[in-house]
mmCIF file of C-alpha atoms in Angstrom:
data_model
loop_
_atom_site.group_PDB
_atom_site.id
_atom_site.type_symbol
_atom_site.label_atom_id
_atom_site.label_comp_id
_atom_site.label_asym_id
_atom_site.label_seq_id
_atom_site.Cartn_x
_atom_site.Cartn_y
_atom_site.Cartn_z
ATOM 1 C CA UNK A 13 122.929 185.315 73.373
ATOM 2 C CA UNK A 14 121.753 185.838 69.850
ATOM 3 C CA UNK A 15 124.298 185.054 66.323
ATOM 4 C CA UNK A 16 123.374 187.867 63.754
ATOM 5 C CA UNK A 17 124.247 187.478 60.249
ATOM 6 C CA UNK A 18 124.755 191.098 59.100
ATOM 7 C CA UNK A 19 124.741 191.261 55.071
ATOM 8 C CA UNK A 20 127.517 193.440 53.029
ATOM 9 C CA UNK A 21 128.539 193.741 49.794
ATOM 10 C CA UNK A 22 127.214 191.210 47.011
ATOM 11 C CA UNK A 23 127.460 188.517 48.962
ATOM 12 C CA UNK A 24 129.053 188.493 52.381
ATOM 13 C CA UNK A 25 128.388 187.956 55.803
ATOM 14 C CA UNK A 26 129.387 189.966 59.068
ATOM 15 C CA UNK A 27 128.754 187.954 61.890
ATOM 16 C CA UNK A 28 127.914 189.630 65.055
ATOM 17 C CA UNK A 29 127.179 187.351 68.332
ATOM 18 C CA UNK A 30 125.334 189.386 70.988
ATOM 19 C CA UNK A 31 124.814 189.017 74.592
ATOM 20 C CA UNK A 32 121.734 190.075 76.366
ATOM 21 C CA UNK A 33 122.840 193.641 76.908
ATOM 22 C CA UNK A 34 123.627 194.239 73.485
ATOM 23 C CA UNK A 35 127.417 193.590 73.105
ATOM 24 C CA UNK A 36 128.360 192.096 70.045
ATOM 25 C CA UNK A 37 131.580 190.716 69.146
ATOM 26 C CA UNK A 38 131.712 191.412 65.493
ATOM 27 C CA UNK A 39 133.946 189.294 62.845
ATOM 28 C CA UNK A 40 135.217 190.087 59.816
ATOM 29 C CA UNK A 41 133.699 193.774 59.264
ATOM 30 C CA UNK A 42 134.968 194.688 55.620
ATOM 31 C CA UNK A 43 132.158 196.959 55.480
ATOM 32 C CA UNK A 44 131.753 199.382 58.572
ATOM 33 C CA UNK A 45 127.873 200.450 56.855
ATOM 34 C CA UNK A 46 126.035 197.541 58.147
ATOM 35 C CA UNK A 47 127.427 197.742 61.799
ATOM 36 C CA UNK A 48 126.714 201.096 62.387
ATOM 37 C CA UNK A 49 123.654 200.941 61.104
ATOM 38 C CA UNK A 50 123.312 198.461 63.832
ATOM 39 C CA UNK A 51 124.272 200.127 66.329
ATOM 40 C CA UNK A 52 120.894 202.434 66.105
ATOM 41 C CA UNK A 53 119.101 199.338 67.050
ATOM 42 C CA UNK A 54 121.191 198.184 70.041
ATOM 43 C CA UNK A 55 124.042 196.575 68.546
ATOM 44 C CA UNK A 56 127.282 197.802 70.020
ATOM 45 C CA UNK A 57 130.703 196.311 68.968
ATOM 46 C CA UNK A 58 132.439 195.433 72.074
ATOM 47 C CA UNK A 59 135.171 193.616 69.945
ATOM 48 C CA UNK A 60 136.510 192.607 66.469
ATOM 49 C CA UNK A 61 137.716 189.330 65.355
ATOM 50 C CA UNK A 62 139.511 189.277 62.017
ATOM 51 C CA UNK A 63 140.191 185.636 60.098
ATOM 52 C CA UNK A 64 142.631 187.278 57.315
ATOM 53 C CA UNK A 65 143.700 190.103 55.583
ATOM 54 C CA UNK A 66 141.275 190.533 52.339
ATOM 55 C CA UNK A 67 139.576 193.803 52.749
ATOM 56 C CA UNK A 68 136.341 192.633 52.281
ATOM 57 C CA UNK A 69 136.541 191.293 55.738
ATOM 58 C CA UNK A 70 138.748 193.891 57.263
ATOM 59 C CA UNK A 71 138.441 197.448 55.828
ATOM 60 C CA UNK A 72 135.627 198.078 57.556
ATOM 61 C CA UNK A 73 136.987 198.247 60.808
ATOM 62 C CA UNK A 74 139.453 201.838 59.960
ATOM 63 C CA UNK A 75 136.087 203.684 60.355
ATOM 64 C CA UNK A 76 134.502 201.407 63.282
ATOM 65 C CA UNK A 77 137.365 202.142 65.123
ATOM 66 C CA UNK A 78 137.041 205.810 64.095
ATOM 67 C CA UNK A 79 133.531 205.721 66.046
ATOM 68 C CA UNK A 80 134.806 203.633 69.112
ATOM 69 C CA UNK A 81 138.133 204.386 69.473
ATOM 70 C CA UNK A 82 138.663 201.660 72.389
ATOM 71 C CA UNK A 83 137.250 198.534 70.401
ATOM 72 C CA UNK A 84 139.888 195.836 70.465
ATOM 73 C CA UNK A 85 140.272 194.077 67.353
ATOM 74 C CA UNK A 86 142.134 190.398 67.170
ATOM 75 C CA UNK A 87 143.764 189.673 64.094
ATOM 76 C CA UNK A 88 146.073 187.407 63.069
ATOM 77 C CA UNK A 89 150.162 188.246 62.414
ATOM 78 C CA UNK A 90 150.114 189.662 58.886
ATOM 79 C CA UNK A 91 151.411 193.063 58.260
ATOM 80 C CA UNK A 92 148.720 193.640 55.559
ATOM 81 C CA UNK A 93 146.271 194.215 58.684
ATOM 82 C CA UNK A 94 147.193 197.421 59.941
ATOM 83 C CA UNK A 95 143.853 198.056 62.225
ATOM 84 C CA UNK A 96 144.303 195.306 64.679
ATOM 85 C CA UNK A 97 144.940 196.009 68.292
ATOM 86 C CA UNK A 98 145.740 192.482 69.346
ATOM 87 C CA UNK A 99 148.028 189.827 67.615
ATOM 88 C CA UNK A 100 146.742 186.117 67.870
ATOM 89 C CA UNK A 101 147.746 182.850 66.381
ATOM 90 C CA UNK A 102 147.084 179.274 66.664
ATOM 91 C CA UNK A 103 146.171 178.015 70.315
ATOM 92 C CA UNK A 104 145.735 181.387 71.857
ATOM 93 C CA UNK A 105 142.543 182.024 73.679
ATOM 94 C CA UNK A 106 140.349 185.266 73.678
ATOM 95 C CA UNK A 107 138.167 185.424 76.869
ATOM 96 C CA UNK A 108 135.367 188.217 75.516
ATOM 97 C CA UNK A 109 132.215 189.443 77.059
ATOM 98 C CA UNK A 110 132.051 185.466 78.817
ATOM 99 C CA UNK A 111 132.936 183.900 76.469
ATOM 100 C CA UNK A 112 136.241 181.953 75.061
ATOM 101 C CA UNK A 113 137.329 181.590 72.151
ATOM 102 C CA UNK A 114 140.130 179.598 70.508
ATOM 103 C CA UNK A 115 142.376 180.196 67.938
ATOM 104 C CA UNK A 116 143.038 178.113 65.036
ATOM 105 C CA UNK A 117 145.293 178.488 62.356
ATOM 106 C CA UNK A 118 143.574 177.591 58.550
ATOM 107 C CA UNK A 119 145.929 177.951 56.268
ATOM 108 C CA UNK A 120 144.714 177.795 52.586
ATOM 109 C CA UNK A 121 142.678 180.056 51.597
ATOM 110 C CA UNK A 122 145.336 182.614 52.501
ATOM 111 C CA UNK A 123 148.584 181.457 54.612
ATOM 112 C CA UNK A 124 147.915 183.590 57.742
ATOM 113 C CA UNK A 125 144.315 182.775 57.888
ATOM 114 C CA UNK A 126 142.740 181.995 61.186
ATOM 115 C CA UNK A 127 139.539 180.651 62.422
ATOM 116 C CA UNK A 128 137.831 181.624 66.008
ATOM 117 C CA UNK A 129 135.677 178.687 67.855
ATOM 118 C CA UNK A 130 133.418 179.383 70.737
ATOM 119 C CA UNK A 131 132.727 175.761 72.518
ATOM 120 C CA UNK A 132 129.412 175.135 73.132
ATOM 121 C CA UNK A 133 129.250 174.669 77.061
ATOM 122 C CA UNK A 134 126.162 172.934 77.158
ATOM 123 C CA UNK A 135 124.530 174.524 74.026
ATOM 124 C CA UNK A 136 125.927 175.125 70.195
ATOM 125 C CA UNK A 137 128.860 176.109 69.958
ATOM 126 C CA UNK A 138 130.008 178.697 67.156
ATOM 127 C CA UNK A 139 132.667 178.310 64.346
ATOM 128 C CA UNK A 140 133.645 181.646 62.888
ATOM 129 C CA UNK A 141 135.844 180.555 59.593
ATOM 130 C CA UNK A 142 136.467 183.475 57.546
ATOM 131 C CA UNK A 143 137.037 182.059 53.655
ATOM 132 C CA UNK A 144 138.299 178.448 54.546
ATOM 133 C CA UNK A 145 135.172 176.334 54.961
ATOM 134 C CA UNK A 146 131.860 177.607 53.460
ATOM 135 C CA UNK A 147 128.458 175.493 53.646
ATOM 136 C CA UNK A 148 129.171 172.740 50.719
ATOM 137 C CA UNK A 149 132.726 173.834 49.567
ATOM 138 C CA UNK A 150 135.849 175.517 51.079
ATOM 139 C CA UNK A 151 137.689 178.604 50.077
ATOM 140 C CA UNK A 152 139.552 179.275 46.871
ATOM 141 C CA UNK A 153 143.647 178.953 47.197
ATOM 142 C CA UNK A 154 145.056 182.320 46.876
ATOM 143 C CA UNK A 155 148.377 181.213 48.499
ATOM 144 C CA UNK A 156 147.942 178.295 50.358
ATOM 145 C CA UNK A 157 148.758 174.718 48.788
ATOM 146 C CA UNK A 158 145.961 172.109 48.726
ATOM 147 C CA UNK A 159 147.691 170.182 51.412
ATOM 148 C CA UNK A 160 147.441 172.713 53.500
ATOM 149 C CA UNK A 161 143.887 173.684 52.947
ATOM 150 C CA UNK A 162 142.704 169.888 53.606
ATOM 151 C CA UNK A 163 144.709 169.776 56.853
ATOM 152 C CA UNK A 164 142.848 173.718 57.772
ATOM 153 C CA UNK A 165 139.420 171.759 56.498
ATOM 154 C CA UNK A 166 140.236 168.044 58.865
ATOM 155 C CA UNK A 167 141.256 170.515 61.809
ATOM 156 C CA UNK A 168 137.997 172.059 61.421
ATOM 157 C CA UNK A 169 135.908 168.595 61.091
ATOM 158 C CA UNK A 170 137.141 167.532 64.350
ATOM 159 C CA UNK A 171 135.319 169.762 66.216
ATOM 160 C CA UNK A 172 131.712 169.213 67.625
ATOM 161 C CA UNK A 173 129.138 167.886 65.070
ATOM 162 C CA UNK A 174 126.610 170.474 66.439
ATOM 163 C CA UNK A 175 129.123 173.471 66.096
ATOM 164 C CA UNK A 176 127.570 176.544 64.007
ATOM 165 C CA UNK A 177 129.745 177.246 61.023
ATOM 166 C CA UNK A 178 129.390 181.048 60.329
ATOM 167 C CA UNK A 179 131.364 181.205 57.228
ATOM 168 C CA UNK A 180 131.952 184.867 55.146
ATOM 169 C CA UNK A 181 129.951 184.255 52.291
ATOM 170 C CA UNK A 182 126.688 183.130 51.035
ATOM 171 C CA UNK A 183 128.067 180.573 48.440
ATOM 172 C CA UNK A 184 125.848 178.066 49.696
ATOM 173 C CA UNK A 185 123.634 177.394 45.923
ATOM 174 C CA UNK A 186 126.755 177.865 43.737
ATOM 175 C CA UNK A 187 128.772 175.087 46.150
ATOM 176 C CA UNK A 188 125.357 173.368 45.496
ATOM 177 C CA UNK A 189 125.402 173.452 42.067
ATOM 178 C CA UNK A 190 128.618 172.184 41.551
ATOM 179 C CA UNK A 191 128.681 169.529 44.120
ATOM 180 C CA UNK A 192 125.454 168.135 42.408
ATOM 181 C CA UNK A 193 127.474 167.722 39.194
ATOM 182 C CA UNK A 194 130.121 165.450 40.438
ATOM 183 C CA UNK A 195 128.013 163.459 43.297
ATOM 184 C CA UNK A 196 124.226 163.939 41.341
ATOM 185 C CA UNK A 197 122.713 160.808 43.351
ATOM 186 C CA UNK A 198 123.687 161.900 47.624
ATOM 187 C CA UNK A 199 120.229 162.154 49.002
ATOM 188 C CA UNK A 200 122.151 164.351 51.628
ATOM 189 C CA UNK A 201 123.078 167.018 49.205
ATOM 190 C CA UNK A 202 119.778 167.227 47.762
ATOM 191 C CA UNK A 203 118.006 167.805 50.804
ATOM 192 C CA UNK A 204 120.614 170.969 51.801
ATOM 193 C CA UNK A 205 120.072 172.474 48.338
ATOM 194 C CA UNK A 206 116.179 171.983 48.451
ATOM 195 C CA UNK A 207 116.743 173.779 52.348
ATOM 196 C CA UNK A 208 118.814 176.401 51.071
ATOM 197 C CA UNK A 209 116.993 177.397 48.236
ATOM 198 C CA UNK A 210 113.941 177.811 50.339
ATOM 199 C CA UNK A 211 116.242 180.132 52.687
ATOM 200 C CA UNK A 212 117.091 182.259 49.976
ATOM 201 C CA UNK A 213 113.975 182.342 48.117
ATOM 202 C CA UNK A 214 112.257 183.248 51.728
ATOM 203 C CA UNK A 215 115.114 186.191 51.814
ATOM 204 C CA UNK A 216 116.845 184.121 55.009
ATOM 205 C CA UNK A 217 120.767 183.494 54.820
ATOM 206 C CA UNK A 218 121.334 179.817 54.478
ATOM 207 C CA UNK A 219 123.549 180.125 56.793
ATOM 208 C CA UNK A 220 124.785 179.228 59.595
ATOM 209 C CA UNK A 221 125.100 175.629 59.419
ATOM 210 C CA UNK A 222 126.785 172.681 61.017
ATOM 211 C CA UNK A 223 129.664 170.414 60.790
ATOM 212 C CA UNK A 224 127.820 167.544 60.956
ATOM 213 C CA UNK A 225 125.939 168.517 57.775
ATOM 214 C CA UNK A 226 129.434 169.835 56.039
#
């Protein structure tokens, strides 16, 4: 099993997990581009997972579809995604190339968002959460209240410290940046912007990372 970070657009992140044969369930593709060009290196979507309905995370999938006309794609109950195949919402379980995953509903960021956790079984686990929590900062409130955005951000801290959070964009410095002006002495949040600079400056996503460290 290998977690792929596949970059689209200024600044987001399609996250593909792939088992050994080259199956890759692939989340939030707003950008169909960087999958198929993928796909000529062994890459083949085997399913979608969609956390909400912004098209930068789901437009893509119109044209993957298109290409492979039998990919299932698990989205959550919002009429403004008209490409998914399956319906899922909070507590459902996907079983998917075997593996799980569980559904959790985020609201906040928008009110139908969703996350998708794969439990680690022995080894990381994997936390695929859309726009609600990003490495040092959440997601902006487009029509969620901040009540429910802290509940979506304590659900997610109750999962496993050593869980991968594979968030949708590579906000990681900005968070950083503003974080340092309101808490300039955590030794903590010195070290993760002195890690993710190097990332970036080394052309590496500074991403994933954990929910211990968030």
């Amino acid at each position: 099993m290998r977690l792929t970070a596949l970059p689209a657009f200024e600044d987001n992140y399609i996250w593909a997990l792939v088992d050994d044969e080259g199956n890759a369930i692939v989340v939030d593709p707003g950008d169909a581009a960087p999958v198929l060009a993928a796909s000529g290196h062994g890459l083949w979507p085997a399913a979608g997972l969609l956390a909400h309905h912004h098209p930068g995370h789901a437009r893509g999938v119109a044209t993957l579809r298109g290409r492979w006309p039998a990919l299932p794609v698990f989205a959550p109950e919002d009429p403004r995604i008209d490409t998914a195949t399956e319906r899922v919402g909070d507590g459902a379980r996907i079983p998917l190339n075997g593996w799980e995953f569980s559904v959790l509903a985020v609201p906040g960021h928008t009110l139908s968002h969703i996350a998708f956790h794969r439990p680690g079984n022995g080894s990381e686990g994997h936390l695929f959460c859309g726009d609600t929590l990003f490495s040092l900062g959440c997601g902006r409130l487009f029509e969620g209240t901040p009540a429910q955005m802290l509940a979506s951000l304590d659900r997610l801290a109750a999962l496993p410290g050593s869980t991968a959070v594979c968030c949708g964009h590579e906000y990681t410095l900005a968070n950083a940046a503003f974080a340092r002006t309101v808490d300039p002495a955590n030794p903590a949040l010195r070290r993760r912007t002195e890690e993710a600079t190097a990332m970036r400056q080394a052309g590496r996503p500074s991403l994933p990372s954990s929910l211990a460290s968030e």
